[in-house]
Short mmCIF file of C-alpha atoms in Angstrom, two decimals:
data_model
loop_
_atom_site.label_atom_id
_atom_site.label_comp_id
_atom_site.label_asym_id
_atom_site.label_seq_id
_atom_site.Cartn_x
_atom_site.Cartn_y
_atom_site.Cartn_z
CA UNK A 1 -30.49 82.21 -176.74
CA UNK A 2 -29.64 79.97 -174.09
CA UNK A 3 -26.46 77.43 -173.69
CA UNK A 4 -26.45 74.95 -171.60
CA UNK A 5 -24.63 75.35 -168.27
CA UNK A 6 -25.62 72.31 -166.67
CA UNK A 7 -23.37 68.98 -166.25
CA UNK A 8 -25.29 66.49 -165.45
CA UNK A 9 -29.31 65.70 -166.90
CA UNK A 10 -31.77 65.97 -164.38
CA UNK A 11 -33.17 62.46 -163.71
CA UNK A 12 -35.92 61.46 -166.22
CA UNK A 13 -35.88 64.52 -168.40
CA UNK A 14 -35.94 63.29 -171.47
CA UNK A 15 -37.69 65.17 -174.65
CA UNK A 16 -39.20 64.45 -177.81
CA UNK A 17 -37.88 66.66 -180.69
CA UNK A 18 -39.65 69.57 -180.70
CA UNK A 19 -41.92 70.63 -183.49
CA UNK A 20 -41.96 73.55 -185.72
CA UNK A 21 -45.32 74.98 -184.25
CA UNK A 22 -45.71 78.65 -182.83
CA UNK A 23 -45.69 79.10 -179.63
CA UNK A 24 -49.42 79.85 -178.22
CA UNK A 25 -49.77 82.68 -175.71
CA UNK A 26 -49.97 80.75 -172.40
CA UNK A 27 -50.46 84.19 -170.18
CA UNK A 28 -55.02 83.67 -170.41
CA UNK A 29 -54.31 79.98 -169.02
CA UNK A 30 -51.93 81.65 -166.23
CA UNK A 31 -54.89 84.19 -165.16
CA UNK A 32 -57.39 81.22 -165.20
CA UNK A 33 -55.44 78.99 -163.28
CA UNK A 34 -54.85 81.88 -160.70
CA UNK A 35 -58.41 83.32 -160.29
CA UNK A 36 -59.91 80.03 -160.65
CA UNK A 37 -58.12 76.88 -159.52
CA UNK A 38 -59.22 73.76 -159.27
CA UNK A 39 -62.18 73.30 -156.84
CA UNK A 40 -61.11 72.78 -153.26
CA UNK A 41 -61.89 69.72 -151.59
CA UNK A 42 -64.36 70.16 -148.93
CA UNK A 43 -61.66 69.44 -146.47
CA UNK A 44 -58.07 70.36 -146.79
CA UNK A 45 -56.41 69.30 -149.82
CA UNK A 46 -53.76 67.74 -147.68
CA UNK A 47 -55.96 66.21 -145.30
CA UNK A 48 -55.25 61.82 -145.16
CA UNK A 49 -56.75 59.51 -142.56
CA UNK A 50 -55.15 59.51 -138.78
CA UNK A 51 -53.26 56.81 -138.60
CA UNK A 52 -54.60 54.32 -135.25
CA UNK A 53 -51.67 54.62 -133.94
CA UNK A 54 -51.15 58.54 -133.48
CA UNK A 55 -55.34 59.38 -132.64
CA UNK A 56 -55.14 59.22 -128.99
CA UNK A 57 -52.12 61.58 -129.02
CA UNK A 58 -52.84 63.74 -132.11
CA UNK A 59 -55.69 64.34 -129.49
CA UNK A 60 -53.27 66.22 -126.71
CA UNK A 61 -51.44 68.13 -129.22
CA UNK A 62 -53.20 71.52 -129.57
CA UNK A 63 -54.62 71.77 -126.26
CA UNK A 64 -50.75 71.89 -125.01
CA UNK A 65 -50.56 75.24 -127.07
CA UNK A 66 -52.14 78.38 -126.80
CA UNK A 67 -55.28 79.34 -129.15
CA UNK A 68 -55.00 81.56 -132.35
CA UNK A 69 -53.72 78.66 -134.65
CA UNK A 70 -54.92 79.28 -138.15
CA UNK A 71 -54.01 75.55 -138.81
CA UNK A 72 -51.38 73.02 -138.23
CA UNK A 73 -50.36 70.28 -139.72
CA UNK A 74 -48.51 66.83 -138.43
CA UNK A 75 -45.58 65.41 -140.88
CA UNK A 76 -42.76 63.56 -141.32
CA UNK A 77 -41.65 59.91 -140.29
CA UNK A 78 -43.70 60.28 -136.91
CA UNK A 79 -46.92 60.83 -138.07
CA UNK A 80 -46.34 58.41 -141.60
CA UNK A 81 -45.16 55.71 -142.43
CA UNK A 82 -41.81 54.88 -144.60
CA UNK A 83 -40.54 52.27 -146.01
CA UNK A 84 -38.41 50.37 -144.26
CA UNK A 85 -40.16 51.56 -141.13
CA UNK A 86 -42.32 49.43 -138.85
CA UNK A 87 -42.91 51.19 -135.85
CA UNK A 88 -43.52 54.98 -136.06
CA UNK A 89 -44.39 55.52 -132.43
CA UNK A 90 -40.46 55.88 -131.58
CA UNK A 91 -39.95 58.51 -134.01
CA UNK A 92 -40.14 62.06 -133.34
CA UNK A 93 -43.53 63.92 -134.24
CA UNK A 94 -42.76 67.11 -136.49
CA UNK A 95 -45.18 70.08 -136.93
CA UNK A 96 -46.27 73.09 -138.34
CA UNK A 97 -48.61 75.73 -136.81
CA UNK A 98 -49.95 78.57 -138.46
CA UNK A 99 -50.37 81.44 -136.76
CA UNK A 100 -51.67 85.22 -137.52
CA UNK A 101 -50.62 87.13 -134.78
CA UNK A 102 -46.79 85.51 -134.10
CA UNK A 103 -45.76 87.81 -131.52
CA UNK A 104 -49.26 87.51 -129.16
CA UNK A 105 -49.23 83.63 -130.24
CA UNK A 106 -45.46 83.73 -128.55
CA UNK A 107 -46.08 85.95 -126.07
CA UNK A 108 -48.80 83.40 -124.79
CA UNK A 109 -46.83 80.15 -125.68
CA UNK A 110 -43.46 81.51 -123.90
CA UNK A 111 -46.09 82.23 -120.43
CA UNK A 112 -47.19 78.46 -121.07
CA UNK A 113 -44.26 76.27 -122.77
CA UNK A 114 -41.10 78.44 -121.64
CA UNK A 115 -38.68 75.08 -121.59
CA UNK A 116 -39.68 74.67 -125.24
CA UNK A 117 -37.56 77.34 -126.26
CA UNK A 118 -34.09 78.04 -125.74
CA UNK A 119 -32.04 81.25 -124.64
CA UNK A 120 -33.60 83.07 -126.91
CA UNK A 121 -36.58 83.28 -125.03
CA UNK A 122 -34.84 85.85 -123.09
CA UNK A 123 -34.85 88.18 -125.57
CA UNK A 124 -38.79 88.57 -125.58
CA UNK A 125 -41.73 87.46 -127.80
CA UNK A 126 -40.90 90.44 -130.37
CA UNK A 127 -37.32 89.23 -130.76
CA UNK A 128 -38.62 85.78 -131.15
CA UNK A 129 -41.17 87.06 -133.82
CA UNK A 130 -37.91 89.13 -135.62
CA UNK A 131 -35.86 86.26 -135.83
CA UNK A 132 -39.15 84.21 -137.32
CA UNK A 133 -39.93 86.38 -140.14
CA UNK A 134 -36.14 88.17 -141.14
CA UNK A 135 -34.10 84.80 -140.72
CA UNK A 136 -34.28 81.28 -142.55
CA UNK A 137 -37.54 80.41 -144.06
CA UNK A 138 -39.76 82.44 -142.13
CA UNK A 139 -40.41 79.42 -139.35
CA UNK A 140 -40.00 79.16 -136.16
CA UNK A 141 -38.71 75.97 -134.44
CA UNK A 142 -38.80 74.51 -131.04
CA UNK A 143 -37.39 70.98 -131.62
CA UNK A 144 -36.58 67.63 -129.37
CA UNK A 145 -39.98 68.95 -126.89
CA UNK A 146 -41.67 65.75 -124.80
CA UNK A 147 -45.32 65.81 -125.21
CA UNK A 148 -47.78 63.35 -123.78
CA UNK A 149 -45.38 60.25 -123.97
CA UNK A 150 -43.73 61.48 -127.59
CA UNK A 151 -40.96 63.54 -128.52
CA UNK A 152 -41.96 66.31 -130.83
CA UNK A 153 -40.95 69.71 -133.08
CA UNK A 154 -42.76 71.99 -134.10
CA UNK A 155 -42.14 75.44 -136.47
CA UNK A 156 -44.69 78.84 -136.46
CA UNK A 157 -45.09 80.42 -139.24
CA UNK A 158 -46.93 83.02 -139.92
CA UNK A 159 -50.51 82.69 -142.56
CA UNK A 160 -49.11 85.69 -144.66
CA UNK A 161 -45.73 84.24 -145.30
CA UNK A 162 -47.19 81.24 -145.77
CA UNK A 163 -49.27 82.24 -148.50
CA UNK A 164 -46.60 83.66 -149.65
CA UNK A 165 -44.16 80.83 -149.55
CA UNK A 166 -47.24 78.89 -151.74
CA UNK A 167 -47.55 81.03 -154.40
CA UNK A 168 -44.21 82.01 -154.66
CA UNK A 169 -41.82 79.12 -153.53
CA UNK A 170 -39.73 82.10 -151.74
CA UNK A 171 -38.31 79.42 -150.15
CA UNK A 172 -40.12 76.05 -150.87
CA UNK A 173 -39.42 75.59 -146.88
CA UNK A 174 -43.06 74.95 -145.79
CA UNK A 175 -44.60 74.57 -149.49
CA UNK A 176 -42.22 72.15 -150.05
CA UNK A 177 -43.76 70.23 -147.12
CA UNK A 178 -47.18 70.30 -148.22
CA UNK A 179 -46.33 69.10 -151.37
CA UNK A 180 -46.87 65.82 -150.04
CA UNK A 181 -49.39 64.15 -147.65
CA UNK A 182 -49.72 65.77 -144.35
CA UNK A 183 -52.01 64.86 -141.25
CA UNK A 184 -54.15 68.04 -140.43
CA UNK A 185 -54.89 68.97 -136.92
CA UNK A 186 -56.55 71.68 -137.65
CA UNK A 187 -58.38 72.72 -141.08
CA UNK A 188 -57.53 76.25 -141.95
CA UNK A 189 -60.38 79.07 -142.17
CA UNK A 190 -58.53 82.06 -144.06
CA UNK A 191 -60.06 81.89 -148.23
CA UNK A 192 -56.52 82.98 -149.15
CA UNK A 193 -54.64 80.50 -147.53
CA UNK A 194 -57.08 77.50 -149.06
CA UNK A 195 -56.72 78.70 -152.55
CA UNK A 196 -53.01 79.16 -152.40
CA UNK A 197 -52.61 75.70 -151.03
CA UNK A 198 -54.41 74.20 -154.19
CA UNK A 199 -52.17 76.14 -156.33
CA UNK A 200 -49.05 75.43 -154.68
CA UNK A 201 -49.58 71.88 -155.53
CA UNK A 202 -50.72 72.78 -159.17
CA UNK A 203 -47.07 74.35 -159.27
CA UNK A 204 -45.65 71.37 -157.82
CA UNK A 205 -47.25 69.06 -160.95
CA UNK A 206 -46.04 71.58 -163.72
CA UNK A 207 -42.69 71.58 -162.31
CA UNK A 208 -42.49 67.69 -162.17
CA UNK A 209 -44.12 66.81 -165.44
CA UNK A 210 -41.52 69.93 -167.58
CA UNK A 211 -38.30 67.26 -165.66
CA UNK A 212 -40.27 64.12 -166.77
CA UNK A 213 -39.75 62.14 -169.98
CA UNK A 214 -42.56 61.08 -172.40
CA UNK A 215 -43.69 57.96 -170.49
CA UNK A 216 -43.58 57.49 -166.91
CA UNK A 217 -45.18 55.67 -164.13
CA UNK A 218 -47.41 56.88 -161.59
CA UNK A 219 -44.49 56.06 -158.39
CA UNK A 220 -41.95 58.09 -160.65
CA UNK A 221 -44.06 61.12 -160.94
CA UNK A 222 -44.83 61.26 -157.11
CA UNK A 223 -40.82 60.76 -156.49
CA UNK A 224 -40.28 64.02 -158.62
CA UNK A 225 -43.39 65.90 -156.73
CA UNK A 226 -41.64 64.88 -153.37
CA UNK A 227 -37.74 65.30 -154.26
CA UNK A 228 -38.86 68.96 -155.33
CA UNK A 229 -38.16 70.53 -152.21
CA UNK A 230 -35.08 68.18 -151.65
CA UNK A 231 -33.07 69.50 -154.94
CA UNK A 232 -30.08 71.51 -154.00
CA UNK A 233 -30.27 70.75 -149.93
CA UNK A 234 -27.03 70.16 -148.54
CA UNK A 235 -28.70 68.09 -145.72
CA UNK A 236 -29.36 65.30 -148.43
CA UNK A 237 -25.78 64.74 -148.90
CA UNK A 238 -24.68 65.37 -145.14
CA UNK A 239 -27.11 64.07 -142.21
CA UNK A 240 -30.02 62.79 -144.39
CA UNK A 241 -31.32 59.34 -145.24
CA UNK A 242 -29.83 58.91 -148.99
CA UNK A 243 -33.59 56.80 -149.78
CA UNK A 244 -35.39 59.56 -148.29
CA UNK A 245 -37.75 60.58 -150.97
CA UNK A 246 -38.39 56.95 -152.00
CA UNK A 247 -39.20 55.86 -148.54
CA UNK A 248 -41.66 59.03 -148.62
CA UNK A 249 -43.82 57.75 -151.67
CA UNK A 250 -43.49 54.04 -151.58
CA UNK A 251 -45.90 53.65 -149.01
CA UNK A 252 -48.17 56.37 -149.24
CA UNK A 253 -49.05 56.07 -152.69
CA UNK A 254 -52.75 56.24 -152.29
CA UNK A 255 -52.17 59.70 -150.19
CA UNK A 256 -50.69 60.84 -153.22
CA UNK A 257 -53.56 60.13 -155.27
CA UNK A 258 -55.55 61.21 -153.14
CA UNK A 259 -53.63 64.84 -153.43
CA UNK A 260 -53.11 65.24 -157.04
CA UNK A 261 -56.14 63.10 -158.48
CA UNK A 262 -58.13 66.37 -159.36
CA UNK A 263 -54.96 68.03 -161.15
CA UNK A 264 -53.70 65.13 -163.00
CA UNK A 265 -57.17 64.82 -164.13
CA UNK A 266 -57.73 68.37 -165.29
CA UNK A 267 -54.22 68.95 -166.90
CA UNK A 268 -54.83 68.67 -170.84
CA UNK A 269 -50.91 67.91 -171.78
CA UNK A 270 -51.36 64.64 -169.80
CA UNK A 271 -52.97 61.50 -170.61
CA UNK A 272 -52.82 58.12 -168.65
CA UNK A 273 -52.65 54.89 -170.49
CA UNK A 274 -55.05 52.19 -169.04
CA UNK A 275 -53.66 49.55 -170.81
CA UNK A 276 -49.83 50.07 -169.98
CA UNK A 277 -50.78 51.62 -166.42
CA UNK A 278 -47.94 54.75 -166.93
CA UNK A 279 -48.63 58.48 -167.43
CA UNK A 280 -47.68 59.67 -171.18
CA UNK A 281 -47.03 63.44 -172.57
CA UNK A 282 -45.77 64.78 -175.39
CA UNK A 283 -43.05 67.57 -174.43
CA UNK A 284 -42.54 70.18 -176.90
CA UNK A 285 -42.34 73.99 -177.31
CA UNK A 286 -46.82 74.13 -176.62
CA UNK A 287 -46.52 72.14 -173.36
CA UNK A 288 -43.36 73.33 -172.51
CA UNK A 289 -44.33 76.89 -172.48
CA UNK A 290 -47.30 75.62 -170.33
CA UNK A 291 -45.41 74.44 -167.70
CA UNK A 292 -43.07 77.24 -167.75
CA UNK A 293 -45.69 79.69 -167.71
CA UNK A 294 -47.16 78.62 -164.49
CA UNK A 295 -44.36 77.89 -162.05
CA UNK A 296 -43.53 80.41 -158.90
CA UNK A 297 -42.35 83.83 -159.47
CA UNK A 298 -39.07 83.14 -157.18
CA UNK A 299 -38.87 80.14 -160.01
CA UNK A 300 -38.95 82.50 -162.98
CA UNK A 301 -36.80 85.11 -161.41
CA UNK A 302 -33.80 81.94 -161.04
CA UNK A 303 -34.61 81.30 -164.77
CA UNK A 304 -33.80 85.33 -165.59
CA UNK A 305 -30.67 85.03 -163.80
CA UNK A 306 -29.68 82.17 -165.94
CA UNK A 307 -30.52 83.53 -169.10
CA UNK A 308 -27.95 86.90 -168.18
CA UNK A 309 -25.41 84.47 -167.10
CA UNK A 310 -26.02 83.61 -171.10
CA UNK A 311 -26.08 86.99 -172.27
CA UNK A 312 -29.60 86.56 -173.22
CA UNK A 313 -32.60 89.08 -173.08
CA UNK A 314 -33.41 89.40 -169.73
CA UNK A 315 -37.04 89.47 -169.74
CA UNK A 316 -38.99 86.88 -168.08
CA UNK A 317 -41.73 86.38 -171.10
CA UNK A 318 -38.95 86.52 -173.14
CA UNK A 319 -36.87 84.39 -171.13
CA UNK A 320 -39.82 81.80 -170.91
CA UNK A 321 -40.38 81.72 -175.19
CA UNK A 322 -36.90 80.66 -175.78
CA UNK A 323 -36.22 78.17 -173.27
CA UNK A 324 -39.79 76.59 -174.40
CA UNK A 325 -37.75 75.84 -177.55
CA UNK A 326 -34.80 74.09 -175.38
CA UNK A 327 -34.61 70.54 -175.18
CA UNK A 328 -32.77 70.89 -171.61
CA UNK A 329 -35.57 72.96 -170.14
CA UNK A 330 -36.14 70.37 -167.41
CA UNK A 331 -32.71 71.38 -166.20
CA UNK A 332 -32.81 74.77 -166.07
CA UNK A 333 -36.07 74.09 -164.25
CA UNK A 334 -34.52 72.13 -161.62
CA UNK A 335 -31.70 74.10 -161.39
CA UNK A 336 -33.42 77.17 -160.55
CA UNK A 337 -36.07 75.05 -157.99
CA UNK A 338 -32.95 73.89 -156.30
CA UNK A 339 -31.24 77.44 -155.95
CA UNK A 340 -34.17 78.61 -153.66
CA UNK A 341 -33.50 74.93 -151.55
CA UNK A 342 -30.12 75.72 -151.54
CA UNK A 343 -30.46 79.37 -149.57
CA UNK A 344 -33.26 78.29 -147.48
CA UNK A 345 -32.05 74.77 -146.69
CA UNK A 346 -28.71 76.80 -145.32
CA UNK A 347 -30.22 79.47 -143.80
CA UNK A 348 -32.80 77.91 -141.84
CA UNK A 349 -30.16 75.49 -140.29
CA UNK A 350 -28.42 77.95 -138.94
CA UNK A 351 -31.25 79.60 -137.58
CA UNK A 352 -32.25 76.39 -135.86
CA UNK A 353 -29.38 75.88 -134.39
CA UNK A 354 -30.01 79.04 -132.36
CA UNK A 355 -33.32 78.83 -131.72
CA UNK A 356 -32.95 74.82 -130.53
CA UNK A 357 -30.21 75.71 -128.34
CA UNK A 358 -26.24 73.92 -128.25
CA UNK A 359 -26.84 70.64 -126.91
CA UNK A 360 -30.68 70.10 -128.61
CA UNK A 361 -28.47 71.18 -131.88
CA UNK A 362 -25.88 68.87 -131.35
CA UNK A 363 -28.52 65.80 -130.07
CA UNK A 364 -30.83 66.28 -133.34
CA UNK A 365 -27.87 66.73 -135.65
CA UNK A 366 -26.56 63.13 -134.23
CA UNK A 367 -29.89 61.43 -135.00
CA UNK A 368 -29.68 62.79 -138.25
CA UNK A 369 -26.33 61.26 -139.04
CA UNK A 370 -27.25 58.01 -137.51
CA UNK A 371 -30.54 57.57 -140.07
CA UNK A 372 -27.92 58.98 -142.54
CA UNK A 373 -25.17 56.16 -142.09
CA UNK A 374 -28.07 53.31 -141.51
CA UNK A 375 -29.48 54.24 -145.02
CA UNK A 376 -26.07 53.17 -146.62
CA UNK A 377 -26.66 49.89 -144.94
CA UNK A 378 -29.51 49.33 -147.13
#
């Protein structure tokens, strides 16, 4: 049985009492949702409109880099807007490129972009690909690099950890990412990659609406989407802007739609009231178990470990039943989302700091702080 070993409520998880009803077996709705998500969009299910602004240099960005990108992707406060900011042609670009050969695409990119990288480049393409794929989140990062009149960063990743990464949330580094709007350069071709992409964000909804209360508006559910990847990382508290996630959503609530439409849609525990404009849901043991059902693996292995820190079975169906029945599930929810932030948040800042070099380190790191210390302005 669990106990609760949290202090403080996660925001807006608040819960009906729960009924007296058995527990249906969620496992058929697991296998359906995995063999047969929702129908992909005939685009990517990130893709948003190019802002005006970024077009003609979106334009120069691949042809700077070698071929063999599966797909990349443009995010961040360069390529969209945030509240509070009117001019996003001053901010740095960041993006990702997904690659399935990581040593050739280095090989080639060290030949053509050598000052993008730092000492480590030294070490060889094979190194570079070690430190990628043991260290950190599995990324690669070559930050503070002038391109075509802008200041950019970019991380490589490989597709199979990617896909990985989706599915799992091993580290809800790069999933975490593309849980919200992102611009894409390049549309991926790989099956696997576009299905787990469409379920990654189907995890992202059932791990919102189990921290949600009963009612909820439309901005509030795309706050919890985007803060997922933001729970337990240290660089919210130390070198981040404190309004972050609501300056992500605020102004890009139509890309959000635009995202989650289909799933919001299609998920039977939620209905949207027309008249008072807010999502409603009815938490209990049935949806509950739902939502618990189908979040990550890494998810449900946190949730284990908290259930033997309560000296309770330690079997993840098991483990999954009883905290169905506990009103504080949202917590143990977030709790366990933020433990895989926490490592990978950590991690991969340490590894950047190594593969940016000392003084790009110590230049992005003071940029950080500066956004940090102007947010407490506001």
């Amino acid at each position: 049985m669990f106990v609760r070993v949290l202090r403080q409520p996660t925001r807006w998880c608040f819960h009906r009492h729960l009924s007296d009803k058995p527990i249906t077996d969620g496992m058929a709705t697991f296998k359906r949702d995995i063999e047969n998500p929702l129908p992909l969009m005939s685009t990517s299910v990130n893709t948003v409109a190019m802002p005006t602004v970024l077009e003609s240099f979106i334009e120069k960005v691949l042809p700077a880099f070698p071929g063999g990108v599966q797909c990349a992707y443009a995010y961040g406060s360069g390529a969209f807007q945030q509240h509070g900011t009117i001019d996003i042609s001053k901010n740095m670009v960041d993006f990702i490129f997904v690659v399935d050969d990581p040593i050739e695409w280095h090989t080639n990119n060290i030949e053509k972009n050598k000052s993008h990288y730092s000492f480590l480049k030294l070490l060889g393409p094979r190194a570079i690909n070690h430190i990628q794929k043991q260290y950190g989140a599995g990324i690669y990062f070559n930050t503070l690099v002038p391109l075509a009149g802008r200041v950019i960063k970019y991380g490589v990743i490989s597709t199979d950890r990617l896909i990985n990464d989706l599915l799992d949330w091993e580290s809800l580094y790069v999933s975490g990412r593309l849980h919200k709007p992102v611009l894409t350069l390049k549309e991926p071709s790989n099956a696997d990659l576009k299905v787990a992409m469409q379920i990654n964000l189907q995890s992202a909804v059932h791990a919102a609406l189990i921290q949600l209360p009963d009612m909820f508006s439309e901005e509030e559910l795309y706050v919890c989407i985007a803060g997922l990847s933001y729970l337990g990382d240290f660089r919210m508290t130390v070198g981040e802007d404190r309004h972050k996630v609501a300056n992500i959503v605020k102004p890009n609530i139509s890309k959000f739609q635009a995202l989650y439409k289909n799933i919001l849609d299609s998920e039977e525990h939620l209905f949207f009231n027309d008249t008072k404009l807010v999502y409603e849901q009815y938490p209990n043991h049935i949806s509950q178990y739902h939502h618990l059902n189908l979040l990550p693996k890494t998810v449900h292995i946190n949730l284990v470990a908290l259930a033997k820190q309560s000296h309770a079975i330690p079997d993840t169906e098991e483990v999954i039943r009883n905290l169905a029945n506990n009103p504080h599930c949202g917590d143990y929810v977030a709790d366990s989302i933020a433990q895989i932030v926490k490592r990978s948040s950590w991690s991969q800042s340490l590894k950047t700091a190594f593969t940016a070099g000392f003084c790009k380190s110590i230049k992005y790191s003071f940029k950080k702080m500066q956004k940090m210390i102007k947010s407490f302005k506001k």
